[in-house]
Amino acid sequence: MDVPMDVLTDVKVASLAERPEMVERVLEMPDSWPEFITQDPVGNAHYPRIAHELPQYVQFAEDAHGEIVAHAHSVPFALHAEGRGALPARGWDEVLVWAFSDLRRGAVPDTVSAISVVVAPHAQGRGLSALMLSAMRDNARALGFREVVAPVRPSAKHLEPRTPMAAYAHRLRPDGLPHDPWLRVHARAGAVVDSVAPASMTVAGSLEQWRAWTGLPFDSAGDVEVPGALVPVRCEPDHDRAVYVEPNVWMRHAL
């Protein structure tokens, strides 16, 4: 993978297993997620557990000034356990549930799933996302895994929320690489598109909650385009609710 040399020389990458004293600083690093994205109950129940229960699956980048500028979370799970085998339609949510169910039961994992790659807002545009993806892949390989999968949230899909994800995910540039920048980073690392996870994350709330999360009125029935959302949010004033069901793109990295 091509990563700018200034990034390679400017930051140090470590895992929380190697440096457990950094856990709070890693988790407190600023991010640029839209507010509504942080309201997924499955994510809220499981994502914070990764750093504490699976610290070897959290890598972070520290710059020359000792500031945390990026981190990557992943989880091990048993993809090929009985009743599984295919990457789940409920994507990000489902793989978190599987991973912590497997951990509780002592199931032997056979695959690693990416969960997030987050770059601090002021450090974006320096190639850190590619660096952290590479660190995640290297970590999985070092732990004996042969595949990393990723429920990818395409970074430019929010610019065209009404385009079907299946069409968007397979759109290519003239050079044969994906149109989407984040899908392209994965492809350059050797990943291939497996499938669309049509219900990778679900956020539901009252209209008042959605107004607070987005600053939008949410007063008309139908689909509402929300900044940062990959697809429209379904608004149902008669029931005082709105629901966002986000599709992601499953990509597979052979190691």
Short mmCIF file of C-alpha atoms in Angstrom, two decimals:
data_model
loop_
_atom_site.label_atom_id
_atom_site.label_comp_id
_atom_site.label_asym_id
_atom_site.label_seq_id
_atom_site.Cartn_x
_atom_site.Cartn_y
_atom_site.Cartn_z
CA MET A 1 0.00 0.00 0.00
CA ASP A 2 1.30 3.47 -0.87
CA VAL A 3 1.39 5.71 2.21
CA PRO A 4 2.99 9.19 2.11
CA MET A 5 6.47 9.11 3.61
CA ASP A 6 5.79 12.14 5.82
CA VAL A 7 3.06 10.14 7.54
CA LEU A 8 5.36 7.16 8.06
CA THR A 9 8.07 9.27 9.66
CA ASP A 10 5.78 11.61 11.61
CA VAL A 11 3.71 9.11 13.59
CA LYS A 12 4.16 5.98 15.65
CA VAL A 13 1.56 3.20 15.59
CA ALA A 14 0.96 0.94 18.60
CA SER A 15 -1.83 -1.19 20.00
CA LEU A 16 -3.68 -0.71 23.27
CA ALA A 17 -2.41 -4.13 24.31
CA GLU A 18 1.11 -2.72 24.07
CA ARG A 19 0.22 0.59 25.70
CA PRO A 20 -2.89 0.14 27.89
CA GLU A 21 -2.29 3.46 29.62
CA MET A 22 -3.40 5.21 26.41
CA VAL A 23 -6.94 3.85 26.36
CA GLU A 24 -8.70 6.98 27.62
CA ARG A 25 -6.73 9.26 25.31
CA VAL A 26 -7.55 7.05 22.33
CA LEU A 27 -11.26 6.94 23.15
CA GLU A 28 -11.38 10.69 23.78
CA MET A 29 -9.76 11.62 20.45
CA PRO A 30 -11.99 14.08 18.52
CA ASP A 31 -13.80 12.72 15.48
CA SER A 32 -16.06 14.05 12.74
CA TRP A 33 -19.00 11.63 12.90
CA PRO A 34 -22.44 13.16 12.37
CA GLU A 35 -24.35 13.21 15.67
CA PHE A 36 -27.03 10.79 14.52
CA ILE A 37 -24.45 8.11 13.69
CA THR A 38 -23.47 7.91 17.36
CA GLN A 39 -27.04 6.96 18.31
CA ASP A 40 -26.95 3.36 17.06
CA PRO A 41 -27.82 1.25 20.14
CA VAL A 42 -25.86 -1.81 18.99
CA GLY A 43 -22.76 0.28 18.50
CA ASN A 44 -23.22 2.07 21.80
CA ALA A 45 -23.53 -1.27 23.60
CA HIS A 46 -20.49 -2.92 22.03
CA TYR A 47 -18.05 -0.47 20.44
CA PRO A 48 -16.61 0.88 23.75
CA ARG A 49 -15.96 -2.68 24.88
CA ILE A 50 -13.38 -3.31 22.17
CA ALA A 51 -10.69 -1.14 23.76
CA HIS A 52 -11.16 -2.77 27.18
CA GLU A 53 -11.86 -6.41 26.26
CA LEU A 54 -9.95 -6.75 22.97
CA PRO A 55 -7.12 -4.20 23.29
CA GLN A 56 -4.89 -6.11 20.87
CA TYR A 57 -7.42 -5.20 18.15
CA VAL A 58 -7.12 -1.44 18.66
CA GLN A 59 -4.26 0.38 16.95
CA PHE A 60 -3.59 4.08 17.33
CA ALA A 61 -1.27 6.64 15.78
CA GLU A 62 0.61 9.17 17.87
CA ASP A 63 2.31 12.15 16.23
CA ALA A 64 5.68 13.69 17.05
CA HIS A 65 4.02 15.91 19.68
CA GLY A 66 2.44 12.99 21.51
CA GLU A 67 -1.04 13.69 20.18
CA ILE A 68 -3.36 10.86 19.16
CA VAL A 69 -4.25 11.52 15.51
CA ALA A 70 -5.96 8.28 14.42
CA HIS A 71 -7.15 4.93 15.65
CA ALA A 72 -8.49 1.69 14.19
CA HIS A 73 -10.80 -0.81 15.88
CA SER A 74 -11.42 -4.38 14.74
CA VAL A 75 -12.89 -7.56 16.23
CA PRO A 76 -12.26 -11.29 15.78
CA PHE A 77 -15.23 -13.54 15.10
CA ALA A 78 -16.14 -17.00 13.82
CA LEU A 79 -17.43 -16.33 10.31
CA HIS A 80 -17.45 -20.01 9.43
CA ALA A 81 -19.33 -21.17 12.52
CA GLU A 82 -22.49 -23.22 12.03
CA GLY A 83 -25.35 -21.05 10.79
CA ARG A 84 -23.05 -18.32 9.48
CA GLY A 85 -20.65 -18.57 6.54
CA ALA A 86 -21.89 -15.55 4.60
CA LEU A 87 -21.15 -11.98 5.62
CA PRO A 88 -24.30 -10.71 7.33
CA ALA A 89 -26.88 -8.41 5.76
CA ARG A 90 -26.97 -6.50 9.04
CA GLY A 91 -23.30 -5.72 8.55
CA TRP A 92 -21.66 -3.59 11.21
CA ASP A 93 -24.30 -4.21 13.86
CA GLU A 94 -24.35 -7.97 13.33
CA VAL A 95 -20.61 -8.50 13.29
CA LEU A 96 -20.30 -6.66 16.62
CA VAL A 97 -22.97 -8.92 18.11
CA TRP A 98 -21.28 -12.02 16.69
CA ALA A 99 -17.84 -10.99 17.97
CA PHE A 100 -18.90 -10.43 21.56
CA SER A 101 -21.15 -13.50 21.55
CA ASP A 102 -18.16 -15.54 20.39
CA LEU A 103 -15.94 -13.97 23.04
CA ARG A 104 -18.45 -14.79 25.79
CA ARG A 105 -18.84 -18.41 24.62
CA GLY A 106 -15.15 -18.98 24.02
CA ALA A 107 -15.69 -19.69 20.31
CA VAL A 108 -12.50 -19.81 18.26
CA PRO A 109 -12.45 -16.89 15.78
CA ASP A 110 -11.38 -17.41 12.18
CA THR A 111 -11.77 -13.91 10.72
CA VAL A 112 -11.19 -10.30 11.73
CA SER A 113 -13.69 -7.58 10.90
CA ALA A 114 -12.78 -3.94 10.67
CA ILE A 115 -15.10 -1.84 12.82
CA SER A 116 -13.73 1.66 12.38
CA VAL A 117 -10.85 3.75 11.15
CA VAL A 118 -11.06 7.24 12.62
CA VAL A 119 -8.77 10.17 11.89
CA ALA A 120 -8.81 13.31 14.02
CA PRO A 121 -10.41 16.18 12.07
CA HIS A 122 -7.27 18.34 12.00
CA ALA A 123 -5.14 15.43 10.74
CA GLN A 124 -7.31 14.36 7.80
CA GLY A 125 -5.91 14.37 4.28
CA ARG A 126 -2.48 13.06 5.26
CA GLY A 127 -2.97 9.41 4.38
CA LEU A 128 -3.59 8.29 7.95
CA SER A 129 -6.65 6.24 7.03
CA ALA A 130 -4.53 4.09 4.69
CA LEU A 131 -1.84 3.81 7.35
CA MET A 132 -4.33 2.61 9.97
CA LEU A 133 -5.95 0.14 7.57
CA SER A 134 -2.50 -1.27 6.88
CA ALA A 135 -1.81 -1.50 10.62
CA MET A 136 -5.10 -3.34 11.14
CA ARG A 137 -4.26 -5.84 8.38
CA ASP A 138 -0.74 -6.36 9.73
CA ASN A 139 -2.11 -6.94 13.23
CA ALA A 140 -4.59 -9.55 12.03
CA ARG A 141 -1.87 -11.32 10.07
CA ALA A 142 0.44 -11.30 13.10
CA LEU A 143 -2.33 -12.86 15.19
CA GLY A 144 -2.59 -15.73 12.71
CA PHE A 145 -5.64 -14.71 10.68
CA ARG A 146 -5.83 -15.10 6.91
CA GLU A 147 -8.65 -12.69 6.15
CA VAL A 148 -9.94 -9.28 7.21
CA VAL A 149 -13.44 -8.23 6.22
CA ALA A 150 -14.83 -4.73 6.43
CA PRO A 151 -18.38 -3.31 6.41
CA VAL A 152 -17.24 -0.16 4.64
CA ARG A 153 -19.09 3.13 4.93
CA PRO A 154 -18.27 4.79 1.57
CA SER A 155 -16.98 8.26 2.33
CA ALA A 156 -18.62 10.13 -0.57
CA LYS A 157 -21.94 8.26 -0.72
CA HIS A 158 -23.61 10.98 1.37
CA LEU A 159 -23.28 13.29 -1.65
CA GLU A 160 -25.81 11.16 -3.55
CA PRO A 161 -28.07 9.56 -0.94
CA ARG A 162 -30.70 8.38 -3.45
CA THR A 163 -28.29 6.33 -5.55
CA PRO A 164 -28.73 2.62 -4.79
CA MET A 165 -25.74 1.34 -2.83
CA ALA A 166 -25.27 -1.65 -5.16
CA ALA A 167 -24.81 0.68 -8.12
CA TYR A 168 -22.58 3.06 -6.18
CA ALA A 169 -20.35 0.33 -4.76
CA HIS A 170 -19.52 -1.04 -8.20
CA ARG A 171 -18.90 2.30 -9.91
CA LEU A 172 -15.33 2.43 -11.19
CA ARG A 173 -12.93 5.10 -12.41
CA PRO A 174 -11.23 4.76 -15.80
CA ASP A 175 -8.22 3.20 -14.03
CA GLY A 176 -10.44 0.38 -12.74
CA LEU A 177 -10.39 1.51 -9.10
CA PRO A 178 -13.61 2.32 -7.19
CA HIS A 179 -15.15 5.75 -7.65
CA ASP A 180 -15.53 6.21 -3.89
CA PRO A 181 -12.37 7.39 -2.05
CA TRP A 182 -12.67 5.07 0.97
CA LEU A 183 -13.59 2.05 -1.13
CA ARG A 184 -10.56 2.95 -3.24
CA VAL A 185 -8.25 2.88 -0.20
CA HIS A 186 -9.46 -0.64 0.58
CA ALA A 187 -9.08 -1.72 -3.04
CA ARG A 188 -5.52 -0.40 -3.20
CA ALA A 189 -4.80 -2.50 -0.11
CA GLY A 190 -5.97 -5.56 -2.03
CA ALA A 191 -9.63 -5.81 -0.98
CA VAL A 192 -12.48 -6.84 -3.25
CA VAL A 193 -16.18 -6.07 -2.94
CA ASP A 194 -18.16 -9.01 -1.58
CA SER A 195 -21.71 -7.72 -1.19
CA VAL A 196 -23.90 -4.91 0.10
CA ALA A 197 -25.03 -5.06 3.71
CA PRO A 198 -28.45 -3.40 3.26
CA ALA A 199 -29.14 -2.89 6.97
CA SER A 200 -25.68 -2.42 8.44
CA MET A 201 -26.73 0.12 11.07
CA THR A 202 -30.16 1.25 12.28
CA VAL A 203 -30.88 4.46 14.15
CA ALA A 204 -34.45 5.12 15.25
CA GLY A 205 -35.77 7.96 17.35
CA SER A 206 -38.57 10.38 18.00
CA LEU A 207 -38.95 13.42 15.77
CA GLU A 208 -37.72 15.61 18.61
CA GLN A 209 -34.58 13.50 18.89
CA TRP A 210 -33.94 13.73 15.16
CA ARG A 211 -34.40 17.51 15.29
CA ALA A 212 -31.83 17.69 18.06
CA TRP A 213 -29.38 15.43 16.20
CA THR A 214 -29.65 17.19 12.84
CA GLY A 215 -31.18 20.66 13.25
CA LEU A 216 -33.77 19.76 10.60
CA PRO A 217 -37.54 20.21 11.10
CA PHE A 218 -38.64 16.58 10.57
CA ASP A 219 -42.25 17.69 10.17
CA SER A 220 -43.23 16.08 6.85
CA ALA A 221 -43.88 12.43 6.06
CA GLY A 222 -41.47 10.74 3.68
CA ASP A 223 -37.76 10.56 3.01
CA VAL A 224 -35.54 13.27 4.49
CA GLU A 225 -32.02 13.87 3.19
CA VAL A 226 -29.77 14.44 6.17
CA PRO A 227 -26.18 15.77 5.87
CA GLY A 228 -23.78 12.88 6.35
CA ALA A 229 -26.41 10.18 5.80
CA LEU A 230 -25.76 7.65 3.06
CA VAL A 231 -29.47 7.19 2.34
CA PRO A 232 -32.53 9.27 3.28
CA VAL A 233 -34.09 9.01 6.72
CA ARG A 234 -37.71 7.83 6.77
CA CYS A 235 -39.90 10.31 8.65
CA GLU A 236 -43.33 9.26 10.00
CA PRO A 237 -44.95 12.19 11.85
CA ASP A 238 -48.15 10.25 12.51
CA HIS A 239 -46.12 7.84 14.63
CA ASP A 240 -43.66 10.45 16.00
CA ARG A 241 -40.66 8.57 14.69
CA ALA A 242 -37.95 8.59 12.07
CA VAL A 243 -35.72 5.69 11.12
CA TYR A 244 -32.36 5.56 9.36
CA VAL A 245 -31.22 2.21 7.96
CA GLU A 246 -27.69 2.52 6.59
CA PRO A 247 -26.30 0.21 3.91
CA ASN A 248 -22.60 -0.55 3.91
CA VAL A 249 -20.33 -2.43 1.50
CA TRP A 250 -18.69 -5.65 2.61
CA MET A 251 -15.11 -5.87 1.37
CA ARG A 252 -12.75 -8.79 1.84
CA HIS A 253 -8.99 -8.56 2.39
CA ALA A 254 -7.01 -11.77 1.89
CA LEU A 255 -3.86 -11.64 4.01
#
